[in-house]
Short mmCIF file of C-alpha atoms and ligand atoms in Angstrom, two decimals:
data_model
loop_
_atom_site.label_atom_id
_atom_site.label_comp_id
_atom_site.label_asym_id
_atom_site.label_seq_id
_atom_site.Cartn_x
_atom_site.Cartn_y
_atom_site.Cartn_z
CA MET A 1 111.81 137.22 158.69
CA HIS A 2 113.11 133.65 158.08
CA VAL A 3 109.81 132.17 159.54
CA ALA A 4 107.81 134.75 157.34
CA ARG A 5 109.69 133.35 154.15
CA ASN A 6 109.21 129.75 155.24
CA ALA A 7 105.72 130.32 155.46
CA LYS A 8 105.50 131.97 152.15
CA GLU A 9 107.55 128.88 150.65
CA TYR A 10 105.18 126.36 152.31
CA LYS A 11 102.12 128.05 151.02
CA MET A 12 103.85 128.23 147.60
CA LYS A 13 104.66 124.46 147.86
CA ILE A 14 101.16 123.80 148.67
CA LEU A 15 99.84 125.55 145.74
CA LEU A 16 102.38 123.74 143.43
CA SER A 17 101.31 120.29 144.97
CA VAL A 18 97.45 121.19 144.19
CA VAL A 19 98.42 122.21 140.74
CA ILE A 20 100.41 119.07 140.07
CA LEU A 21 97.92 117.02 141.72
CA PHE A 22 95.33 118.37 139.37
CA LEU A 23 97.26 118.12 136.29
CA SER A 24 98.11 114.45 137.02
CA VAL A 25 94.60 113.49 137.85
CA ALA A 26 92.63 115.50 135.30
CA PRO A 27 93.60 113.50 132.10
CA ALA A 28 93.55 110.01 133.87
CA GLN A 29 90.08 110.50 134.89
CA ALA A 30 89.14 111.41 130.97
CA ALA A 31 91.16 108.73 129.62
CA LEU A 32 90.53 105.30 128.74
CA LYS A 33 92.61 102.77 130.84
CA VAL A 34 94.21 100.25 128.31
CA PHE A 35 96.54 97.34 129.74
CA THR A 36 98.31 95.46 126.95
CA CYS A 37 100.21 92.18 127.29
CA GLU A 38 103.16 93.04 125.26
CA PRO A 39 104.99 96.51 124.28
CA GLU A 40 104.29 96.70 120.71
CA TRP A 41 100.52 96.75 121.61
CA ALA A 42 101.01 99.46 124.27
CA ALA A 43 102.85 101.50 121.46
CA LEU A 44 100.10 100.88 118.94
CA VAL A 45 97.52 101.86 121.57
CA GLN A 46 99.41 105.15 122.17
CA GLU A 47 99.49 105.75 118.51
CA LEU A 48 95.97 105.42 117.95
CA GLY A 49 94.53 106.88 121.37
CA GLY A 50 96.85 109.50 121.92
CA THR A 51 95.80 111.93 124.76
CA GLN A 52 92.50 109.79 125.22
CA VAL A 53 94.36 106.65 126.51
CA THR A 54 96.58 105.66 129.40
CA VAL A 55 98.47 102.58 128.54
CA ALA A 56 100.65 100.32 130.35
CA SER A 57 102.13 96.76 129.28
CA ALA A 58 102.38 93.70 131.38
CA THR A 59 105.68 92.88 129.93
CA THR A 60 108.91 94.85 128.78
CA ALA A 61 111.18 94.27 125.93
CA LEU A 62 113.57 92.36 128.23
CA GLN A 63 110.78 90.00 129.53
CA ASP A 64 110.07 86.62 127.77
CA PRO A 65 106.30 87.20 126.76
CA HIS A 66 105.71 83.41 126.98
CA HIS A 67 106.50 83.30 130.53
CA ILE A 68 105.96 85.86 133.16
CA GLU A 69 104.72 86.07 136.90
CA ALA A 70 101.35 87.23 137.46
CA ARG A 71 102.47 89.98 140.16
CA PRO A 72 100.13 91.97 142.42
CA SER A 73 100.83 95.12 140.23
CA LEU A 74 99.42 93.44 137.20
CA ILE A 75 96.50 92.27 138.66
CA ALA A 76 95.72 95.58 140.00
CA LYS A 77 96.33 97.10 136.57
CA THR A 78 93.95 94.20 135.02
CA ARG A 79 91.13 95.16 137.38
CA GLN A 80 91.29 98.70 136.47
CA ALA A 81 91.61 98.31 132.58
CA ASP A 82 88.62 99.35 130.48
CA LEU A 83 90.34 97.38 127.63
CA LEU A 84 92.91 94.66 127.52
CA VAL A 85 95.25 94.00 124.38
CA CYS A 86 97.02 90.98 123.96
CA THR A 87 98.50 88.90 121.21
CA GLY A 88 96.57 85.81 121.81
CA ALA A 89 97.16 82.62 119.77
CA GLY A 90 98.50 81.01 122.89
CA LEU A 91 101.45 83.62 123.46
CA GLU A 92 99.99 84.42 126.96
CA ALA A 93 98.32 81.10 127.69
CA GLY A 94 100.59 80.33 130.64
CA TRP A 95 99.92 83.55 132.56
CA LEU A 96 96.91 85.50 131.05
CA PRO A 97 94.08 83.19 132.32
CA PRO A 98 94.92 83.27 135.85
CA LEU A 99 95.78 87.02 135.88
CA LEU A 100 92.25 87.52 134.26
CA ARG A 101 90.67 85.30 136.95
CA THR A 102 92.21 86.72 139.68
CA ALA A 103 91.63 90.28 138.80
CA GLY A 104 87.82 89.40 138.14
CA ASN A 105 87.10 92.46 135.89
CA PRO A 106 84.07 91.70 133.80
CA LYS A 107 84.85 94.24 131.28
CA VAL A 108 88.17 92.76 130.11
CA GLN A 109 87.10 88.81 130.07
CA PRO A 110 87.38 87.10 126.63
CA GLY A 111 84.21 87.66 124.68
CA GLN A 112 83.65 91.16 126.04
CA PRO A 113 84.34 94.22 124.08
CA GLY A 114 86.98 95.10 126.54
CA TYR A 115 89.24 92.04 125.41
CA PHE A 116 91.04 92.44 122.35
CA GLU A 117 93.27 89.88 120.65
CA ALA A 118 95.81 90.91 117.83
CA ALA A 119 95.79 87.57 116.51
CA SER A 120 92.25 88.08 115.41
CA ALA A 121 93.29 90.56 112.81
CA ALA A 122 96.32 88.75 111.16
CA ALA A 123 96.56 85.26 109.33
CA LEU A 124 98.68 83.13 111.55
CA LEU A 125 101.60 80.90 110.30
CA GLU A 126 102.58 77.72 111.35
CA VAL A 127 99.09 76.47 112.70
CA GLN A 128 99.80 73.03 113.82
CA THR A 129 97.60 69.82 113.87
CA ARG A 130 97.01 68.26 117.04
CA ALA A 131 99.34 65.44 115.97
CA ASP A 132 102.30 68.08 115.63
CA ARG A 133 102.17 69.27 119.01
CA ALA A 134 105.32 68.06 120.88
CA GLU A 135 105.82 68.38 124.73
CA GLY A 136 106.95 72.06 125.89
CA ASP A 137 106.04 73.59 122.53
CA VAL A 138 105.15 77.12 123.45
CA HIS A 139 103.16 77.60 119.90
CA PRO A 140 100.55 75.22 120.25
CA GLY A 141 97.83 77.50 118.54
CA GLY A 142 100.19 78.72 115.64
CA ASN A 143 103.19 80.95 115.82
CA PRO A 144 102.06 84.11 117.71
CA HIS A 145 104.85 86.54 117.04
CA LEU A 146 102.88 88.22 114.29
CA HIS A 147 103.88 92.05 114.91
CA LEU A 148 107.27 91.24 113.09
CA ASP A 149 105.55 91.48 109.89
CA ALA A 150 104.95 95.30 109.64
CA ARG A 151 101.90 94.74 107.39
CA ASN A 152 100.14 93.07 110.38
CA ILE A 153 100.68 95.90 112.42
CA MET A 154 98.50 98.09 110.30
CA ARG A 155 95.86 95.25 110.09
CA VAL A 156 95.51 94.92 113.90
CA ALA A 157 95.57 99.11 113.91
CA GLU A 158 92.49 98.84 111.89
CA GLN A 159 90.65 96.76 114.17
CA LEU A 160 92.11 98.16 117.43
CA ALA A 161 90.77 101.67 116.22
CA THR A 162 87.40 100.21 115.43
CA ARG A 163 87.33 98.67 119.14
CA LEU A 164 88.55 102.09 120.61
CA LYS A 165 85.55 103.71 119.08
CA GLN A 166 83.18 101.08 120.17
CA ILE A 167 84.32 101.28 123.78
CA ASP A 168 84.72 105.19 123.90
CA PRO A 169 82.22 106.60 121.18
CA ALA A 170 82.20 109.98 122.59
CA ASN A 171 85.81 110.16 121.20
CA ALA A 172 84.89 108.52 117.84
CA ALA A 173 86.27 111.35 115.75
CA HIS A 174 89.48 111.62 117.64
CA TYR A 175 90.21 107.95 117.06
CA ALA A 176 89.25 108.17 113.36
CA ALA A 177 91.69 111.05 112.82
CA ARG A 178 94.54 109.48 114.65
CA ARG A 179 94.00 106.12 112.60
CA ALA A 180 94.05 108.08 109.48
CA ASP A 181 97.12 109.51 110.43
CA PHE A 182 99.01 106.57 111.65
CA ALA A 183 97.72 104.62 108.45
CA ARG A 184 99.43 107.44 106.30
CA ARG A 185 102.80 107.47 108.24
CA TRP A 186 102.98 103.57 108.43
CA GLN A 187 102.07 103.14 104.79
CA THR A 188 105.15 105.53 103.93
CA ALA A 189 107.38 103.66 106.32
CA LEU A 190 106.17 100.36 104.98
CA ALA A 191 107.42 101.41 101.42
CA ARG A 192 110.53 102.43 102.81
CA TRP A 193 111.44 99.42 104.71
CA GLU A 194 110.61 97.17 101.89
CA ARG A 195 113.02 99.35 99.53
CA GLU A 196 115.48 99.01 102.15
CA ALA A 197 115.09 95.28 103.08
CA ALA A 198 115.57 94.23 99.22
CA PRO A 199 119.19 93.18 99.92
CA LEU A 200 117.81 90.77 102.64
CA LYS A 201 115.92 88.62 100.20
CA GLY A 202 117.09 85.10 100.51
CA MET A 203 119.43 85.82 103.31
CA PRO A 204 119.95 82.73 105.11
CA VAL A 205 119.48 83.03 108.96
CA VAL A 206 119.55 80.90 111.96
CA TYR A 207 116.68 81.66 114.81
CA HIS A 208 117.35 81.29 118.44
CA HIS A 209 113.39 80.92 118.87
CA ARG A 210 110.86 81.20 116.18
CA SER A 211 110.26 84.83 116.93
CA TRP A 212 111.33 85.89 113.29
CA VAL A 213 109.03 83.77 111.10
CA TYR A 214 106.73 86.76 110.20
CA LEU A 215 109.42 89.07 109.65
CA ALA A 216 111.08 86.28 107.48
CA HIS A 217 107.89 85.86 105.86
CA TRP A 218 107.58 89.45 104.84
CA LEU A 219 111.10 90.50 104.05
CA GLY A 220 112.17 87.05 102.27
CA LEU A 221 114.72 85.77 104.66
CA LYS A 222 115.60 82.23 104.54
CA GLU A 223 115.38 80.18 107.56
CA VAL A 224 118.20 77.41 107.87
CA GLY A 225 117.97 76.48 111.49
CA VAL A 226 116.62 77.26 114.96
CA LEU A 227 118.79 76.94 118.20
CA GLU A 228 115.55 75.59 120.33
CA PRO A 229 114.85 72.05 119.21
CA LYS A 230 111.15 72.96 119.80
CA PRO A 231 109.60 76.54 120.53
CA GLY A 232 110.41 77.24 124.03
CA LEU A 233 112.80 74.48 124.74
CA PRO A 234 116.21 75.65 125.46
CA PRO A 235 119.16 74.82 123.04
CA THR A 236 120.83 71.28 123.90
CA ALA A 237 124.37 70.48 123.16
CA ALA A 238 123.46 67.67 121.04
CA HIS A 239 121.07 69.97 119.08
CA LEU A 240 123.78 72.65 118.71
CA THR A 241 126.45 70.13 117.56
CA GLN A 242 124.01 68.91 114.79
CA LEU A 243 123.10 72.60 113.79
CA LEU A 244 127.15 73.23 113.51
CA THR A 245 127.65 70.31 111.14
CA GLN A 246 124.65 71.52 109.09
CA LEU A 247 125.78 74.96 108.79
CA LYS A 248 129.32 73.90 107.57
CA GLY A 249 127.35 72.47 104.37
CA GLN A 250 124.53 75.04 104.34
CA PRO A 251 125.98 78.44 105.88
CA ALA A 252 123.85 81.23 107.16
CA ARG A 253 124.43 84.98 107.21
CA ALA A 254 123.50 85.61 110.70
CA ILE A 255 122.15 84.01 113.98
CA VAL A 256 119.47 86.05 115.59
CA ARG A 257 117.84 86.47 118.85
CA SER A 258 115.56 88.89 120.83
CA ALA A 259 117.09 91.29 123.51
CA TYR A 260 115.38 89.19 126.13
CA GLU A 261 117.05 85.85 125.15
CA ASP A 262 120.16 84.26 126.84
CA GLY A 263 122.87 84.69 124.14
CA ARG A 264 125.05 81.96 125.37
CA ALA A 265 124.18 79.29 122.79
CA ASP A 266 124.01 82.01 120.17
CA ALA A 267 127.74 82.82 121.06
CA TRP A 268 128.90 79.14 121.14
CA LEU A 269 127.61 78.50 117.46
CA SER A 270 128.47 81.93 116.30
CA GLU A 271 132.38 81.37 117.27
CA ARG A 272 132.42 77.84 115.82
CA ALA A 273 130.46 78.29 112.67
CA GLN A 274 131.99 81.75 112.15
CA ILE A 275 128.59 83.37 111.63
CA PRO A 276 127.77 86.84 113.40
CA ALA A 277 125.37 86.61 116.23
CA LEU A 278 122.66 89.46 116.05
CA VAL A 279 120.65 90.94 118.76
CA LEU A 280 117.43 92.44 117.62
CA PRO A 281 115.08 94.67 119.64
CA TYR A 282 112.11 92.12 118.92
CA THR A 283 109.94 94.63 120.44
CA VAL A 284 109.38 98.23 121.47
CA GLY A 285 111.68 99.26 124.52
CA ALA A 286 115.05 97.29 123.44
CA GLU A 287 118.02 98.16 121.78
CA GLY A 288 116.87 101.77 121.07
CA ALA A 289 113.76 100.79 119.38
CA ASP A 290 111.68 103.72 121.14
CA ASP A 291 108.52 103.26 119.36
CA LEU A 292 107.01 100.71 116.35
CA PHE A 293 108.79 102.84 113.65
CA LYS A 294 112.22 102.58 115.31
CA LEU A 295 111.56 98.90 115.86
CA PHE A 296 111.69 98.01 112.32
CA ASP A 297 114.12 100.87 111.35
CA ILE A 298 116.73 99.17 113.79
CA THR A 299 115.79 95.52 112.80
CA ILE A 300 116.31 96.16 109.12
CA ALA A 301 119.60 98.10 109.81
CA ARG A 302 121.09 95.63 111.90
CA LEU A 303 120.31 92.63 109.57
CA LYS A 304 121.95 94.48 106.79
CA GLU A 305 125.07 94.82 108.71
CA PRO A 306 126.44 91.16 107.81
CA VAL A 307 125.12 91.82 104.16
CA LEU A 308 126.68 95.23 103.82
CA SER A 309 130.03 94.17 105.38
CA PRO A 310 130.59 90.42 104.46
CA SER A 311 134.50 91.06 103.99
CA THR A 312 134.38 91.97 107.69
CA VAL A 313 132.98 88.76 108.77
CA LEU A 314 135.20 86.88 106.62
CA ARG A 315 138.03 88.60 108.04
CA ILE A 316 137.00 87.62 111.60
CA GLY A 317 136.29 84.24 110.34
CA GLN A 318 139.93 83.96 108.89
CA SER A 319 141.71 85.29 111.41
CA LYS A 320 139.91 82.55 114.22
CA GLU A 321 140.76 79.93 111.58
CA ALA A 322 144.51 81.07 111.43
CA THR A 323 144.95 80.94 115.19
CA ARG A 324 143.93 77.40 115.58
ZN1 ZN B 1 107.27 82.18 120.81
#
């Protein structure tokens, strides 16, 4: 009896395994394999491709996209990809070229339909002349953090949807429908974000890294300082001291950094200048930003905290002053 039941269970298990295997293999065979350099583009590809794509990102929201290691798993994913979606503008200059070389996938090499750069869809800010370039500067081709102007997401979406259709013409109607649906939802959200962010116009902020230039350009934030002396160079004691002196004469409402950045310099300056240090998601996958919509919902809500409750910030400042 016991043996018989075991045999029955065994058969059942085999059957289940076959079903699971079929379910997991079937869509993967049909879907376009897309590999992205950053999570924001993986989220966008998922919006535009739906069930017709399988997406993976080389970096997470807790990794610095300027610097990652080309691990074997990344090489394998690049080798299998039908489409590679990256920011460009030099953001991945330190790791993508060797990754592409090692993977040796002809479909996703620069210039091929399987290679897509978001920077080609948006106007870049802070484009430098050769003479401006400093050693260690990680933005030699202009500022690459273009996804934080939500209007750029739509610009990239338009071109990305066209590219998906080009690579996978059999599903052209599917991509067209998803593109239209995304555009409708994004335009509605854009109007709401711009309304919600109206009180942020002119708000003086200090950046950790120049990740917030496009967000500031879009919402009208005013940059009054940057913790990094040059993009990509860690904050130095001399630079922070100078910034502290400057902030005493020209105060800021917040010091902002990405979830992946070390917050020690921010905390140092926050305490001394009595300015709140904020952690923003920067991309999809951190601080509760599960998708592109939440990324901007959370970013705007968090930036408004010091605006909505200046008395709280002031009280913290006063109590600290009183204990000295
Ligand atoms: Zn950067």
